[in-house]
Amino acid sequence: QVQLVESGGGSVQPGGSLTLSCATSEVTDSVNCMGWFRQAPGKERERIATRHTRTRSTYYADSVKGRFTIPRDNSKNNTLYLLMNSLKPEDTAMYYCAAKTLGPYCSPSPSDFNVWGRGTQVTVSS
């Protein structure tokens, strides 16, 4: 089964930028959707950006739309990226890369994603 490893998290001041990377162990046709979720302390894990691997259709949560981007050429080196600009303190969370191999569509529910990385911490603070 494909494995995911995130990197690129860290601490940044409000208004700053970070780029997260998710390295996949292999390229497989079984993955239908990949993306990023985040979970802040005391809150539920939420979907922030996902991309269907075949249609390239991309979803962004309203909270990050216009600030976060999955680049078009995210398939290079078997790596999925998340470009994060204009970061806010409320973006502070553990960020997880996830892949979905079951069913043909992307999904808003974390429980529908069956492959997860261990996460990378993003802290936005002055």
PDB file of N, CA, C and O in Angstrom, residues 69-103:
ATOM      1  N   THR A  69      -2.758  26.680  -2.225  1.00  0.00           N
ATOM      2  CA  THR A  69      -2.843  26.141  -3.579  1.00  0.00           C
ATOM      3  C   THR A  69      -2.136  24.798  -3.672  1.00  0.00           C
ATOM      4  O   THR A  69      -1.032  24.638  -3.137  1.00  0.00           O
ATOM      5  N   ILE A  70      -2.781  23.856  -4.357  1.00  0.00           N
ATOM      6  CA  ILE A  70      -2.085  22.645  -4.789  1.00  0.00           C
ATOM      7  C   ILE A  70      -1.628  22.927  -6.210  1.00  0.00           C
ATOM      8  O   ILE A  70      -2.454  23.119  -7.107  1.00  0.00           O
ATOM      9  N   PRO A  71      -0.323  22.988  -6.443  1.00  0.00           N
ATOM     10  CA  PRO A  71       0.171  23.336  -7.778  1.00  0.00           C
ATOM     11  C   PRO A  71      -0.310  22.335  -8.823  1.00  0.00           C
ATOM     12  O   PRO A  71      -0.542  21.168  -8.536  1.00  0.00           O
ATOM     13  N   ARG A  72      -0.411  22.813 -10.060  1.00  0.00           N
ATOM     14  CA  ARG A  72      -0.900  21.954 -11.131  1.00  0.00           C
ATOM     15  C   ARG A  72       0.006  20.755 -11.339  1.00  0.00           C
ATOM     16  O   ARG A  72      -0.447  19.644 -11.556  1.00  0.00           O
ATOM     17  N   ASP A  73       1.328  20.975 -11.290  1.00  0.00           N
ATOM     18  CA  ASP A  73       2.267  19.890 -11.559  1.00  0.00           C
ATOM     19  C   ASP A  73       2.679  19.203 -10.272  1.00  0.00           C
ATOM     20  O   ASP A  73       3.850  19.021 -10.002  1.00  0.00           O
ATOM     21  N   ASN A  74       1.683  18.825  -9.457  1.00  0.00           N
ATOM     22  CA  ASN A  74       2.007  18.236  -8.171  1.00  0.00           C
ATOM     23  C   ASN A  74       2.490  16.804  -8.281  1.00  0.00           C
ATOM     24  O   ASN A  74       2.912  16.215  -7.298  1.00  0.00           O
ATOM     25  N   SER A  75       2.470  16.229  -9.478  1.00  0.00           N
ATOM     26  CA  SER A  75       2.831  14.827  -9.611  1.00  0.00           C
ATOM     27  C   SER A  75       4.334  14.617  -9.770  1.00  0.00           C
ATOM     28  O   SER A  75       4.804  13.499  -9.822  1.00  0.00           O
ATOM     29  N   LYS A  76       5.110  15.717  -9.804  1.00  0.00           N
ATOM     30  CA  LYS A  76       6.542  15.546  -9.988  1.00  0.00           C
ATOM     31  C   LYS A  76       7.163  14.820  -8.812  1.00  0.00           C
ATOM     32  O   LYS A  76       6.871  15.103  -7.668  1.00  0.00           O
ATOM     33  N   ASN A  77       8.042  13.902  -9.118  1.00  0.00           N
ATOM     34  CA  ASN A  77       8.765  13.182  -8.071  1.00  0.00           C
ATOM     35  C   ASN A  77       7.814  12.504  -7.091  1.00  0.00           C
ATOM     36  O   ASN A  77       8.155  12.334  -5.927  1.00  0.00           O
ATOM     37  N   ASN A  78       6.641  12.128  -7.557  1.00  0.00           N
ATOM     38  CA  ASN A  78       5.675  11.451  -6.688  1.00  0.00           C
ATOM     39  C   ASN A  78       5.380  12.260  -5.437  1.00  0.00           C
ATOM     40  O   ASN A  78       5.207  11.697  -4.358  1.00  0.00           O
ATOM     41  N   THR A  79       5.353  13.576  -5.545  1.00  0.00           N
ATOM     42  CA  THR A  79       5.162  14.440  -4.385  1.00  0.00           C
ATOM     43  C   THR A  79       3.975  15.367  -4.587  1.00  0.00           C
ATOM     44  O   THR A  79       3.821  15.959  -5.647  1.00  0.00           O
ATOM     45  N   LEU A  80       3.160  15.462  -3.540  1.00  0.00           N
ATOM     46  CA  LEU A  80       2.033  16.398  -3.528  1.00  0.00           C
ATOM     47  C   LEU A  80       2.428  17.599  -2.679  1.00  0.00           C
ATOM     48  O   LEU A  80       2.912  17.430  -1.564  1.00  0.00           O
ATOM     49  N   TYR A  81       2.239  18.793  -3.213  1.00  0.00           N
ATOM     50  CA  TYR A  81       2.609  20.010  -2.497  1.00  0.00           C
ATOM     51  C   TYR A  81       1.372  20.798  -2.069  1.00  0.00           C
ATOM     52  O   TYR A  81       0.302  20.670  -2.649  1.00  0.00           O
ATOM     53  N   LEU A  82       1.554  21.619  -1.059  1.00  0.00           N
ATOM     54  CA  LEU A  82       0.543  22.591  -0.662  1.00  0.00           C
ATOM     55  C   LEU A  82       1.262  23.912  -0.412  1.00  0.00           C
ATOM     56  O   LEU A  82       2.060  24.014   0.523  1.00  0.00           O
ATOM     57  N   LEU A  83       0.983  24.888  -1.259  1.00  0.00           N
ATOM     58  CA  LEU A  83       1.564  26.214  -1.093  1.00  0.00           C
ATOM     59  C   LEU A  83       0.640  27.027  -0.219  1.00  0.00           C
ATOM     60  O   LEU A  83      -0.532  27.196  -0.539  1.00  0.00           O
ATOM     61  N   MET A  84       1.161  27.549   0.886  1.00  0.00           N
ATOM     62  CA  MET A  84       0.348  28.286   1.845  1.00  0.00           C
ATOM     63  C   MET A  84       0.874  29.718   1.958  1.00  0.00           C
ATOM     64  O   MET A  84       2.020  29.918   2.370  1.00  0.00           O
ATOM     65  N   ASN A  85       0.055  30.667   1.578  1.00  0.00           N
ATOM     66  CA  ASN A  85       0.412  32.087   1.648  1.00  0.00           C
ATOM     67  C   ASN A  85      -0.521  32.823   2.592  1.00  0.00           C
ATOM     68  O   ASN A  85      -1.598  32.334   2.937  1.00  0.00           O
ATOM     69  N   SER A  86      -0.102  34.019   2.982  1.00  0.00           N
ATOM     70  CA  SER A  86      -0.922  34.883   3.853  1.00  0.00           C
ATOM     71  C   SER A  86      -1.429  34.114   5.063  1.00  0.00           C
ATOM     72  O   SER A  86      -2.621  34.156   5.400  1.00  0.00           O
ATOM     73  N   LEU A  87      -0.537  33.415   5.718  1.00  0.00           N
ATOM     74  CA  LEU A  87      -0.924  32.565   6.835  1.00  0.00           C
ATOM     75  C   LEU A  87      -1.450  33.397   7.998  1.00  0.00           C
ATOM     76  O   LEU A  87      -0.983  34.510   8.259  1.00  0.00           O
ATOM     77  N   LYS A  88      -2.431  32.812   8.684  1.00  0.00           N
ATOM     78  CA  LYS A  88      -3.084  33.459   9.811  1.00  0.00           C
ATOM     79  C   LYS A  88      -2.902  32.597  11.064  1.00  0.00           C
ATOM     80  O   LYS A  88      -2.699  31.384  10.962  1.00  0.00           O
ATOM     81  N   PRO A  89      -3.030  33.202  12.232  1.00  0.00           N
ATOM     82  CA  PRO A  89      -2.919  32.388  13.459  1.00  0.00           C
ATOM     83  C   PRO A  89      -3.912  31.227  13.488  1.00  0.00           C
ATOM     84  O   PRO A  89      -3.592  30.152  14.012  1.00  0.00           O
ATOM     85  N   GLU A  90      -5.074  31.413  12.907  1.00  0.00           N
ATOM     86  CA  GLU A  90      -6.072  30.341  12.899  1.00  0.00           C
ATOM     87  C   GLU A  90      -5.707  29.190  11.958  1.00  0.00           C
ATOM     88  O   GLU A  90      -6.397  28.165  11.931  1.00  0.00           O
ATOM     89  N   ASP A  91      -4.628  29.339  11.197  1.00  0.00           N
ATOM     90  CA  ASP A  91      -4.135  28.230  10.376  1.00  0.00           C
ATOM     91  C   ASP A  91      -3.258  27.275  11.184  1.00  0.00           C
ATOM     92  O   ASP A  91      -2.850  26.219  10.681  1.00  0.00           O
ATOM     93  N   THR A  92      -2.968  27.644  12.430  1.00  0.00           N
ATOM     94  CA  THR A  92      -2.149  26.790  13.280  1.00  0.00           C
ATOM     95  C   THR A  92      -2.839  25.448  13.506  1.00  0.00           C
ATOM     96  O   THR A  92      -3.981  25.392  13.953  1.00  0.00           O
ATOM     97  N   ALA A  93      -2.140  24.368  13.161  1.00  0.00           N
ATOM     98  CA  ALA A  93      -2.719  23.028  13.261  1.00  0.00           C
ATOM     99  C   ALA A  93      -1.673  21.997  12.854  1.00  0.00           C
ATOM    100  O   ALA A  93      -0.610  22.352  12.321  1.00  0.00           O
ATOM    101  N   MET A  94      -2.005  20.743  13.079  1.00  0.00           N
ATOM    102  CA  MET A  94      -1.241  19.646  12.501  1.00  0.00           C
ATOM    103  C   MET A  94      -1.830  19.394  11.119  1.00  0.00           C
ATOM    104  O   MET A  94      -3.054  19.225  10.978  1.00  0.00           O
ATOM    105  N   TYR A  95      -0.972  19.352  10.126  1.00  0.00           N
ATOM    106  CA  TYR A  95      -1.419  19.159   8.752  1.00  0.00           C
ATOM    107  C   TYR A  95      -1.083  17.740   8.294  1.00  0.00           C
ATOM    108  O   TYR A  95       0.056  17.281   8.478  1.00  0.00           O
ATOM    109  N   TYR A  96      -2.072  17.083   7.702  1.00  0.00           N
ATOM    110  CA  TYR A  96      -1.926  15.703   7.274  1.00  0.00           C
ATOM    111  C   TYR A  96      -2.160  15.571   5.777  1.00  0.00           C
ATOM    112  O   TYR A  96      -3.094  16.157   5.223  1.00  0.00           O
ATOM    113  N   CYS A  97      -1.334  14.762   5.149  1.00  0.00           N
ATOM    114  CA  CYS A  97      -1.552  14.353   3.771  1.00  0.00           C
ATOM    115  C   CYS A  97      -2.354  13.050   3.796  1.00  0.00           C
ATOM    116  O   CYS A  97      -2.136  12.199   4.668  1.00  0.00           O
ATOM    117  N   ALA A  98      -3.267  12.909   2.847  1.00  0.00           N
ATOM    118  CA  ALA A  98      -4.110  11.715   2.825  1.00  0.00           C
ATOM    119  C   ALA A  98      -4.389  11.280   1.405  1.00  0.00           C
ATOM    120  O   ALA A  98      -4.392  12.095   0.471  1.00  0.00           O
ATOM    121  N   ALA A  99      -4.641   9.997   1.246  1.00  0.00           N
ATOM    122  CA  ALA A  99      -4.979   9.421  -0.057  1.00  0.00           C
ATOM    123  C   ALA A  99      -6.187   8.512   0.094  1.00  0.00           C
ATOM    124  O   ALA A  99      -6.396   7.898   1.140  1.00  0.00           O
ATOM    125  N   LYS A 100      -6.974   8.460  -0.964  1.00  0.00           N
ATOM    126  CA  LYS A 100      -8.202   7.662  -0.950  1.00  0.00           C
ATOM    127  C   LYS A 100      -8.141   6.672  -2.107  1.00  0.00           C
ATOM    128  O   LYS A 100      -8.023   7.073  -3.272  1.00  0.00           O
ATOM    129  N   THR A 101      -8.208   5.392  -1.765  1.00  0.00           N
ATOM    130  CA  THR A 101      -8.167   4.367  -2.798  1.00  0.00           C
ATOM    131  C   THR A 101      -9.510   3.668  -2.975  1.00  0.00           C
ATOM    132  O   THR A 101      -9.691   2.910  -3.935  1.00  0.00           O
ATOM    133  N   LEU A 102     -10.425   3.892  -2.046  1.00  0.00           N
ATOM    134  CA  LEU A 102     -11.722   3.227  -2.087  1.00  0.00           C
ATOM    135  C   LEU A 102     -12.762   4.154  -2.688  1.00  0.00           C
ATOM    136  O   LEU A 102     -12.953   5.270  -2.199  1.00  0.00           O
ATOM    137  N   GLY A 103     -13.431   3.718  -3.755  1.00  0.00           N
ATOM    138  CA  GLY A 103     -14.433   4.553  -4.398  1.00  0.00           C
ATOM    139  C   GLY A 103     -13.799   5.512  -5.378  1.00  0.00           C
ATOM    140  O   GLY A 103     -12.634   5.882  -5.252  1.00  0.00           O
TER     141      GLY A 103
END
